[in-house]
């Protein structure tokens, strides 16, 4: 995204390009931007509406990216047999450092909710597809 902004494209137009090209890469987004540079809403704030999403593709998963308050951490073994954390700890962490468990819901500050799904792009005849072998019939 930053590369396109550094090239002089408005941030909102870049968001729109990445959305409509399914974030397939710089070349696809640049092509979309050049093709739509004269659109009336090119630099207006981008908020995708419901009809922008393919109704056949449902949201499969979501996760929350948040800031977490951590002060006193209890290292626990990976077998997860800790039922209750001792009172003077606020966080439990696996000894391999891969899993953190918070015990108080009020110590999280959500920043983003990320929804994601799998797109099967091969079924779409998308003019902004970067699959040049398919689009132009080039043998591999």
mmCIF file of C-alpha atoms in Angstrom:
data_model
loop_
_atom_site.group_PDB
_atom_site.id
_atom_site.type_symbol
_atom_site.label_atom_id
_atom_site.label_comp_id
_atom_site.label_asym_id
_atom_site.label_seq_id
_atom_site.Cartn_x
_atom_site.Cartn_y
_atom_site.Cartn_z
ATOM 1 C CA UNK A 1 0.000 0.000 0.000
ATOM 2 C CA UNK A 2 2.750 2.428 0.959
ATOM 3 C CA UNK A 3 4.524 1.949 -2.382
ATOM 4 C CA UNK A 4 1.399 3.046 -4.263
ATOM 5 C CA UNK A 5 0.921 6.026 -1.958
ATOM 6 C CA UNK A 6 4.568 6.992 -2.491
ATOM 7 C CA UNK A 7 3.890 6.827 -6.240
ATOM 8 C CA UNK A 8 1.358 9.644 -5.701
ATOM 9 C CA UNK A 9 -1.942 7.761 -5.590
ATOM 10 C CA UNK A 10 -4.434 8.874 -2.901
ATOM 11 C CA UNK A 11 -4.667 6.526 0.100
ATOM 12 C CA UNK A 12 -8.417 5.951 -0.408
ATOM 13 C CA UNK A 13 -7.916 5.081 -4.080
ATOM 14 C CA UNK A 14 -5.204 2.608 -3.093
ATOM 15 C CA UNK A 15 -7.562 0.973 -0.569
ATOM 16 C CA UNK A 16 -10.195 0.667 -3.290
ATOM 17 C CA UNK A 17 -7.680 -0.818 -5.761
ATOM 18 C CA UNK A 18 -6.422 -3.400 -3.279
ATOM 19 C CA UNK A 19 -9.995 -4.380 -2.420
ATOM 20 C CA UNK A 20 -11.186 -4.796 -6.010
ATOM 21 C CA UNK A 21 -8.053 -6.679 -7.103
ATOM 22 C CA UNK A 22 -8.291 -9.027 -4.094
ATOM 23 C CA UNK A 23 -4.898 -7.745 -2.921
ATOM 24 C CA UNK A 24 -3.157 -9.738 -5.676
ATOM 25 C CA UNK A 25 -0.143 -7.471 -5.814
ATOM 26 C CA UNK A 26 1.389 -4.205 -6.873
ATOM 27 C CA UNK A 27 1.012 -4.739 -10.613
ATOM 28 C CA UNK A 28 -2.698 -5.559 -10.417
ATOM 29 C CA UNK A 29 -3.443 -2.644 -8.096
ATOM 30 C CA UNK A 30 -1.478 -0.227 -10.294
ATOM 31 C CA UNK A 31 -3.391 -1.368 -13.383
ATOM 32 C CA UNK A 32 -6.705 -0.901 -11.545
ATOM 33 C CA UNK A 33 -5.662 2.590 -10.391
ATOM 34 C CA UNK A 34 -4.639 3.661 -13.895
ATOM 35 C CA UNK A 35 -7.904 2.319 -15.365
ATOM 36 C CA UNK A 36 -10.033 4.154 -12.765
ATOM 37 C CA UNK A 37 -8.063 7.368 -12.291
ATOM 38 C CA UNK A 38 -10.859 9.417 -13.912
ATOM 39 C CA UNK A 39 -13.648 7.924 -11.756
ATOM 40 C CA UNK A 40 -15.648 10.535 -9.823
ATOM 41 C CA UNK A 41 -15.084 8.745 -6.512
ATOM 42 C CA UNK A 42 -11.393 7.954 -7.106
ATOM 43 C CA UNK A 43 -10.036 9.730 -4.005
ATOM 44 C CA UNK A 44 -13.185 9.738 -1.862
ATOM 45 C CA UNK A 45 -13.208 7.757 1.404
ATOM 46 C CA UNK A 46 -13.523 4.041 0.673
ATOM 47 C CA UNK A 47 -16.036 2.046 2.673
ATOM 48 C CA UNK A 48 -17.089 -1.129 0.844
ATOM 49 C CA UNK A 49 -20.831 -1.624 0.783
ATOM 50 C CA UNK A 50 -22.597 -4.958 1.122
ATOM 51 C CA UNK A 51 -23.083 -5.275 -2.643
ATOM 52 C CA UNK A 52 -19.300 -5.039 -3.133
ATOM 53 C CA UNK A 53 -18.917 -8.495 -1.631
ATOM 54 C CA UNK A 54 -19.668 -11.658 -3.570
ATOM 55 C CA UNK A 55 -22.769 -13.070 -1.884
ATOM 56 C CA UNK A 56 -21.648 -16.635 -2.608
ATOM 57 C CA UNK A 57 -18.524 -16.174 -0.496
ATOM 58 C CA UNK A 58 -19.261 -16.018 3.205
ATOM 59 C CA UNK A 59 -17.017 -14.743 5.948
ATOM 60 C CA UNK A 60 -15.404 -17.856 7.336
ATOM 61 C CA UNK A 61 -13.316 -16.517 10.199
ATOM 62 C CA UNK A 62 -12.422 -13.416 12.165
ATOM 63 C CA UNK A 63 -9.779 -12.475 14.675
ATOM 64 C CA UNK A 64 -9.146 -9.448 16.837
ATOM 65 C CA UNK A 65 -5.848 -7.605 16.927
ATOM 66 C CA UNK A 66 -5.542 -5.849 20.248
ATOM 67 C CA UNK A 67 -3.215 -4.223 22.685
ATOM 68 C CA UNK A 68 -2.880 -6.114 25.938
ATOM 69 C CA UNK A 69 -1.775 -4.958 29.364
ATOM 70 C CA UNK A 70 0.831 -7.374 30.710
ATOM 71 C CA UNK A 71 2.700 -6.930 33.991
ATOM 72 C CA UNK A 72 3.248 -10.162 35.906
ATOM 73 C CA UNK A 73 3.609 -13.292 33.766
ATOM 74 C CA UNK A 74 3.424 -16.900 35.018
ATOM 75 C CA UNK A 75 5.325 -19.402 32.826
ATOM 76 C CA UNK A 76 3.375 -22.655 32.516
ATOM 77 C CA UNK A 77 4.126 -25.963 30.820
ATOM 78 C CA UNK A 78 2.632 -26.629 27.416
ATOM 79 C CA UNK A 79 0.216 -29.278 28.766
ATOM 80 C CA UNK A 80 -2.134 -26.439 29.830
ATOM 81 C CA UNK A 81 -3.090 -27.961 33.186
ATOM 82 C CA UNK A 82 -3.345 -24.563 34.915
ATOM 83 C CA UNK A 83 -6.999 -24.030 35.881
ATOM 84 C CA UNK A 84 -6.659 -20.816 37.878
ATOM 85 C CA UNK A 85 -3.758 -18.396 37.817
ATOM 86 C CA UNK A 86 -2.297 -17.337 41.195
ATOM 87 C CA UNK A 87 -3.633 -13.957 42.376
ATOM 88 C CA UNK A 88 -0.411 -11.997 41.940
ATOM 89 C CA UNK A 89 -0.125 -12.876 38.195
ATOM 90 C CA UNK A 90 -2.198 -11.279 35.421
ATOM 91 C CA UNK A 91 -1.010 -13.400 32.468
ATOM 92 C CA UNK A 92 0.030 -16.997 31.796
ATOM 93 C CA UNK A 93 2.584 -17.800 29.083
ATOM 94 C CA UNK A 94 3.646 -21.161 27.687
ATOM 95 C CA UNK A 95 7.319 -21.944 28.238
ATOM 96 C CA UNK A 96 7.905 -21.892 24.473
ATOM 97 C CA UNK A 97 6.518 -18.323 24.343
ATOM 98 C CA UNK A 98 3.879 -19.164 21.721
ATOM 99 C CA UNK A 99 0.696 -18.865 23.828
ATOM 100 C CA UNK A 100 -0.352 -16.076 26.156
ATOM 101 C CA UNK A 101 -3.524 -16.347 28.247
ATOM 102 C CA UNK A 102 -5.167 -13.342 29.861
ATOM 103 C CA UNK A 103 -7.632 -13.844 32.692
ATOM 104 C CA UNK A 104 -9.297 -10.430 32.847
ATOM 105 C CA UNK A 105 -11.442 -9.274 29.931
ATOM 106 C CA UNK A 106 -10.902 -5.612 30.803
ATOM 107 C CA UNK A 107 -7.169 -5.699 30.016
ATOM 108 C CA UNK A 108 -7.621 -5.873 26.238
ATOM 109 C CA UNK A 109 -7.852 -2.872 23.942
ATOM 110 C CA UNK A 110 -9.124 -4.026 20.529
ATOM 111 C CA UNK A 111 -7.553 -2.173 17.603
ATOM 112 C CA UNK A 112 -8.858 -4.125 14.616
ATOM 113 C CA UNK A 113 -11.290 -6.893 13.750
ATOM 114 C CA UNK A 114 -9.928 -8.813 10.772
ATOM 115 C CA UNK A 115 -12.359 -10.851 8.684
ATOM 116 C CA UNK A 116 -10.929 -13.246 6.151
ATOM 117 C CA UNK A 117 -12.106 -15.827 3.650
ATOM 118 C CA UNK A 118 -10.654 -17.888 0.863
ATOM 119 C CA UNK A 119 -11.264 -16.678 -2.675
ATOM 120 C CA UNK A 120 -11.235 -19.105 -5.552
ATOM 121 C CA UNK A 121 -10.164 -16.525 -8.108
ATOM 122 C CA UNK A 122 -9.701 -18.993 -10.955
ATOM 123 C CA UNK A 123 -13.460 -19.080 -11.555
ATOM 124 C CA UNK A 124 -13.702 -15.340 -12.240
ATOM 125 C CA UNK A 125 -12.939 -13.670 -15.558
ATOM 126 C CA UNK A 126 -11.440 -10.633 -13.871
ATOM 127 C CA UNK A 127 -9.877 -7.988 -16.144
ATOM 128 C CA UNK A 128 -7.489 -7.124 -13.304
ATOM 129 C CA UNK A 129 -6.253 -10.652 -12.861
ATOM 130 C CA UNK A 130 -2.492 -10.984 -12.965
ATOM 131 C CA UNK A 131 -2.624 -14.575 -14.146
ATOM 132 C CA UNK A 132 -1.210 -13.707 -17.567
ATOM 133 C CA UNK A 133 -0.722 -17.336 -18.594
ATOM 134 C CA UNK A 134 -4.455 -17.965 -18.223
ATOM 135 C CA UNK A 135 -5.589 -14.614 -19.582
ATOM 136 C CA UNK A 136 -3.461 -14.635 -22.723
ATOM 137 C CA UNK A 137 -3.363 -18.387 -23.344
ATOM 138 C CA UNK A 138 0.385 -18.712 -22.800
ATOM 139 C CA UNK A 139 1.521 -22.292 -22.322
ATOM 140 C CA UNK A 140 3.568 -22.985 -19.235
#
